[in-house]
Coordinates of C-alpha atoms in Angstrom, one line a residue:
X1 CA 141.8 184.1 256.2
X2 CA 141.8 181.2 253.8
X3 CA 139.4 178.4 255.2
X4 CA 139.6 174.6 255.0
X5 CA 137.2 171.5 256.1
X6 CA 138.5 168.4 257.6
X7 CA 137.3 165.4 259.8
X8 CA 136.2 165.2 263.4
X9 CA 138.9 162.5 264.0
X10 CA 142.0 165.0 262.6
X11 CA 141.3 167.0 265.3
X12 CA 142.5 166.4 268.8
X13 CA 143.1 168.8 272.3
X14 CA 144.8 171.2 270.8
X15 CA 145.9 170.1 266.9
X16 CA 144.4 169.5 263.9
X17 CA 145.9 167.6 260.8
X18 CA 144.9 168.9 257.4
X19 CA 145.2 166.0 255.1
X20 CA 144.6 165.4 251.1
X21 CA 144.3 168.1 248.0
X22 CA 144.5 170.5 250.9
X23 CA 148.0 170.4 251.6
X24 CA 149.2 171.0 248.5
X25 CA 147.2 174.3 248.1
X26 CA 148.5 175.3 251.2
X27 CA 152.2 174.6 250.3
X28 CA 151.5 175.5 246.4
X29 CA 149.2 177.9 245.8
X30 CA 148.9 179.8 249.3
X31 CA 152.3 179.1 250.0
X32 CA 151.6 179.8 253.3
X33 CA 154.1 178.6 256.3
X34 CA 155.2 178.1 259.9
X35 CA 153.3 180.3 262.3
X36 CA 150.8 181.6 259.8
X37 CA 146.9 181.3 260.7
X38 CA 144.2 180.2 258.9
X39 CA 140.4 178.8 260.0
X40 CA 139.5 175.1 260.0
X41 CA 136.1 173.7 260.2
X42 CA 134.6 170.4 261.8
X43 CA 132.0 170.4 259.5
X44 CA 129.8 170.4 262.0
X45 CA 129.1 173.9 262.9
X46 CA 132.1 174.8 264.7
X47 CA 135.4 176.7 263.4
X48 CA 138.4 177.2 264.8
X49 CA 141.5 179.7 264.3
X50 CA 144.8 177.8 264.3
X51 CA 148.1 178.4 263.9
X52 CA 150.3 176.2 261.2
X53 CA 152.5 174.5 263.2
X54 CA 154.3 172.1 260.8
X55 CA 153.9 171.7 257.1
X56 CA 154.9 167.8 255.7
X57 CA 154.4 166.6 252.4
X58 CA 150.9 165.0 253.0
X59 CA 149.9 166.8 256.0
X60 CA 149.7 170.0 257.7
X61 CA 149.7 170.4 261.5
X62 CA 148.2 172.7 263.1
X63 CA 147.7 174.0 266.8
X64 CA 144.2 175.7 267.8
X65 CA 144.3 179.0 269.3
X66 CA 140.8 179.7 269.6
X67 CA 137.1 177.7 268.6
X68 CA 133.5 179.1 268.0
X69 CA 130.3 178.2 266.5
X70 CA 129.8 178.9 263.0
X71 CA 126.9 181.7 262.3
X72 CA 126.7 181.2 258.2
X73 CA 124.0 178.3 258.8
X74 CA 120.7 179.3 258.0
X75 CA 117.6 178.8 260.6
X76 CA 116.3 175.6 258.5
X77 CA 117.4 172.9 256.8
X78 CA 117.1 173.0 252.9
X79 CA 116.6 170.4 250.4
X80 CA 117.0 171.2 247.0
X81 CA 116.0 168.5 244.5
X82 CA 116.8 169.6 241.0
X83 CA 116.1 167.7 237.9
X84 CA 118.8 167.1 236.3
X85 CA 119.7 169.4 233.4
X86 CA 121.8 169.7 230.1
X87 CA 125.9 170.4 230.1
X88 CA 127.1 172.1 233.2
X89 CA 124.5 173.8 234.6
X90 CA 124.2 171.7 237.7
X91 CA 127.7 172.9 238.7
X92 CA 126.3 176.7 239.0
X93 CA 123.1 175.1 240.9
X94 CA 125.0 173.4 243.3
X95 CA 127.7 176.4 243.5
X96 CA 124.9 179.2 244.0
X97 CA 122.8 177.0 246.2
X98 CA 125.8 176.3 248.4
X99 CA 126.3 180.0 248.9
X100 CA 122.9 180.8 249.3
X101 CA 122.7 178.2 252.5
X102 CA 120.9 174.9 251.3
X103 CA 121.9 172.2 253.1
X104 CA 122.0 169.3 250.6
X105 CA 121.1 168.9 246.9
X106 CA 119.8 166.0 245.2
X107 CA 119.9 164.4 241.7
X108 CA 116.2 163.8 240.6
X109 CA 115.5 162.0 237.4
X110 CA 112.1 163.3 235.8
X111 CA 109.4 162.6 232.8
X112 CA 111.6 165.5 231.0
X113 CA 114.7 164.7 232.0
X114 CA 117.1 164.7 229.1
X115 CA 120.4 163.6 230.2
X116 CA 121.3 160.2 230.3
X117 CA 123.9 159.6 232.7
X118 CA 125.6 156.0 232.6
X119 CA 127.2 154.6 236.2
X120 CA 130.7 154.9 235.3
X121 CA 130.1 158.5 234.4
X122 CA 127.6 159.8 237.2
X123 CA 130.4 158.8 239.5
X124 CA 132.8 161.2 237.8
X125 CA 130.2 163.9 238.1
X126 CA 129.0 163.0 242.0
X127 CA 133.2 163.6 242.6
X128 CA 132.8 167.1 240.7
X129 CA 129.7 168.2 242.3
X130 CA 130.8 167.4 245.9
X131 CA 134.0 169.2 245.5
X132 CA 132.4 172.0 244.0
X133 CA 129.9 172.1 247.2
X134 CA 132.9 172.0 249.4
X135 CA 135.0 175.4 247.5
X136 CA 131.5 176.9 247.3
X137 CA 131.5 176.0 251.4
X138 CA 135.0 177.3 251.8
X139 CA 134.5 180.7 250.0
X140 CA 131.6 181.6 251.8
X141 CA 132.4 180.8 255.4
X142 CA 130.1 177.8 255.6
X143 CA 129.9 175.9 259.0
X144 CA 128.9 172.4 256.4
X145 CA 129.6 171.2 253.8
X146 CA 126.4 170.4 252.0
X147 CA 126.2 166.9 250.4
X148 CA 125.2 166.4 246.8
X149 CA 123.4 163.0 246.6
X150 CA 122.8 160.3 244.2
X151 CA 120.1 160.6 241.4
X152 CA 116.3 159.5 242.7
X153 CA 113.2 158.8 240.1
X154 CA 110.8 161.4 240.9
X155 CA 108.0 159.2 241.9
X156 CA 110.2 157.3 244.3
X157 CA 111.0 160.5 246.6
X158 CA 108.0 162.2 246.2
X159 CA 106.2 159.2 247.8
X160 CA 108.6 159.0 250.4
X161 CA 109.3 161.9 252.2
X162 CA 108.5 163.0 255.8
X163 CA 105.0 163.7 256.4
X164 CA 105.8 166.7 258.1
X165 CA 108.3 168.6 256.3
X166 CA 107.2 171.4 254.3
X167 CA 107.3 170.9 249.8
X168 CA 107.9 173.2 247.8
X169 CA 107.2 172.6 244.0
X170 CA 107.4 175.6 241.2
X171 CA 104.5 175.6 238.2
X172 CA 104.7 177.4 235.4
X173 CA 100.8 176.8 235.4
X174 CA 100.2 178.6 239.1
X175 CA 98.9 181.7 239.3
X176 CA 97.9 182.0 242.4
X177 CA 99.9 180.9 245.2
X178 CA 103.6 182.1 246.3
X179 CA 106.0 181.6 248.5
X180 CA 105.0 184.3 251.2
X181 CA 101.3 182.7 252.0
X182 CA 103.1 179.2 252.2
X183 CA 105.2 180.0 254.7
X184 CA 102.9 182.4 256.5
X185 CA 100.7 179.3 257.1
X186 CA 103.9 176.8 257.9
X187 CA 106.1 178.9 259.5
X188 CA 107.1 176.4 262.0
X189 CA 108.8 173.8 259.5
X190 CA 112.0 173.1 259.8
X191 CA 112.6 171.1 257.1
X192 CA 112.0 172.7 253.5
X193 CA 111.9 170.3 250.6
X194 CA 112.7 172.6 247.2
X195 CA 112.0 170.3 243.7
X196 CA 112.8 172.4 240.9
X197 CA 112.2 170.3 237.0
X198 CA 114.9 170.2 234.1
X199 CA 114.4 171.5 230.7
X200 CA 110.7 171.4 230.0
X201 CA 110.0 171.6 233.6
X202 CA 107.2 169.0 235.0
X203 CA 104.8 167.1 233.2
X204 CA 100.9 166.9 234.8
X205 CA 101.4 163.6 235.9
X206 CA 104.2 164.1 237.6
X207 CA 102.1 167.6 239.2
X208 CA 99.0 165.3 240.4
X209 CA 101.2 162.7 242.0
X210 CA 103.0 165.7 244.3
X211 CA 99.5 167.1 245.0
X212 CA 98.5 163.9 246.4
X213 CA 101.5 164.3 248.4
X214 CA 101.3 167.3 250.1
X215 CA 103.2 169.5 247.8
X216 CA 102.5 173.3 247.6
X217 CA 102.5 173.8 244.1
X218 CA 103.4 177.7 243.8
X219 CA 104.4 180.6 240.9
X220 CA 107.4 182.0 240.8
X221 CA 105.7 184.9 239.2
X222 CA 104.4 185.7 235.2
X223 CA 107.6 184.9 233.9
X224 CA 109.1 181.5 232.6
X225 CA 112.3 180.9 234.5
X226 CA 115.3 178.5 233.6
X227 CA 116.0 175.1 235.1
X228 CA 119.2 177.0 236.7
X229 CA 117.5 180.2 237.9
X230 CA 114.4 178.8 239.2
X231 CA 116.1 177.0 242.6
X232 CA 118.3 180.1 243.2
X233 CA 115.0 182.1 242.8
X234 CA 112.9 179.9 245.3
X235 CA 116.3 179.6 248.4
X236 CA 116.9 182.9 248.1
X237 CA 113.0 184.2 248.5
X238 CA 112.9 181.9 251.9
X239 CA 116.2 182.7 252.9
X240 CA 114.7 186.4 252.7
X241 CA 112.1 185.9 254.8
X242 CA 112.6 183.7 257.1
X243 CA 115.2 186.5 258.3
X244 CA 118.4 184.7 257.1
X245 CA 119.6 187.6 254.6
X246 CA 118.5 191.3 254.5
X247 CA 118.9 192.4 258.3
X248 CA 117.7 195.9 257.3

């Protein structure tokens, strides 16, 4: 059934009002009606199968027949902090890392980072991203709708982060350390900070100050990857063993 996400306060008892660009795929595109039944989510980890009740020209309504908690969320909570790269690649990060089960994705602006991005534009482009976070969160039975955030300078959140949380930061220059040992050591962090660089990736300076910080610096293996591989590389490794995909 198709899926959609609305707000804690469109849902009441027994109804919930689906609101916005929503409506008009149901009406238009689905073309769904009266007593057919799709699956809203809160947002917040719970779904429920409902039954369209009335379709208006800005809203549907909706009655609930049944509600359950979500079990697409993965067992931590994923930061992925991407550098910003060239043309559209950040709408394939944000889509594959949606899918993949991170739980927010931020902007950072690095040493190497090429795009410029002026305000009037970067709002354009937070719009984009976030809607294509929530389709990616629609089409694969997400129980949130992961946030992408505003840009951050590098040195800023790397100074700034919790103490506690486990930081993940690929090097081309590692040889040594991976993924596996990490979190064999830090298994019991629930918060896993992922900061992937643009084009060019990281420069040393930028390497010493996460060091100071904390950051396990690891390889991704003997080959160079791409801006836009590299985070899909590292969420899918932990989502992999930390026994959130491959059951078998």
């Amino acid at each position: 059934m198709s899926k959609f996400f609305v707000k804690s306060e469109n849902i009441s008892s027994d109804l919930i009002t689906i609101t916005g660009e929503d409506v008009i795929h149901i009406k238009k595109v689905l073309r769904l009606k009266n007593g057919d039944n799709i699956i809203v989510s809160d947002g917040l980890g719970t779904d429920y199968n409902v039954e369209i009740h009335e379709i208006h020209s800005h809203k549907v309504e909706t009655k609930i027949i049944s509600s359950y908690k979500n079990i697409s969320e993965p067992p931590v909570n994923t930061i992925l902090l991407q550098g910003i790269p060239k043309s559209d690649k950040m709408d394939y990060i944000i889509q594959k890392g949606v899918e993949l089960g991170v739980n927010k994705i931020v902007p950072v602006v690095t040493e190497r980072t090429i795009v410029k991005i002026s305000k009037d534009n970067y709002k354009k482009k937070h719009e984009r991203w976030n809607r294509i976070s929530m389709e990616a969160a629609k089409q694969c039975n997400r129980g949130i709708v992961p946030e992408v955030g505003y840009p951050v300078n590098f040195k800023d959140v790397v100074e700034t982060l919790p103490g506690d949380a486990l930081k993940i930061l690929p090097y081309e220059k590692e040889k040594s350390q991976g993924i596996k040992g990490i979190l064999k050591e830090k298994s019991n962090n629930k918060d896993i900070y992922i900061f992937i660089g643009p084009e060019g990736g990281f420069c040393e300076k930028e390497i010493e100050l996460a060091l100071k910080n904390d950051f396990n610096i690891i390889s991704l293996g003997p080959r160079i990857l791409r801006t836009e591989t590299a985070g899909i590389v590292v969420l899918s490794i932990l989502m992999y063993e930390l026994g959130d995909v491959g059951y078998v």
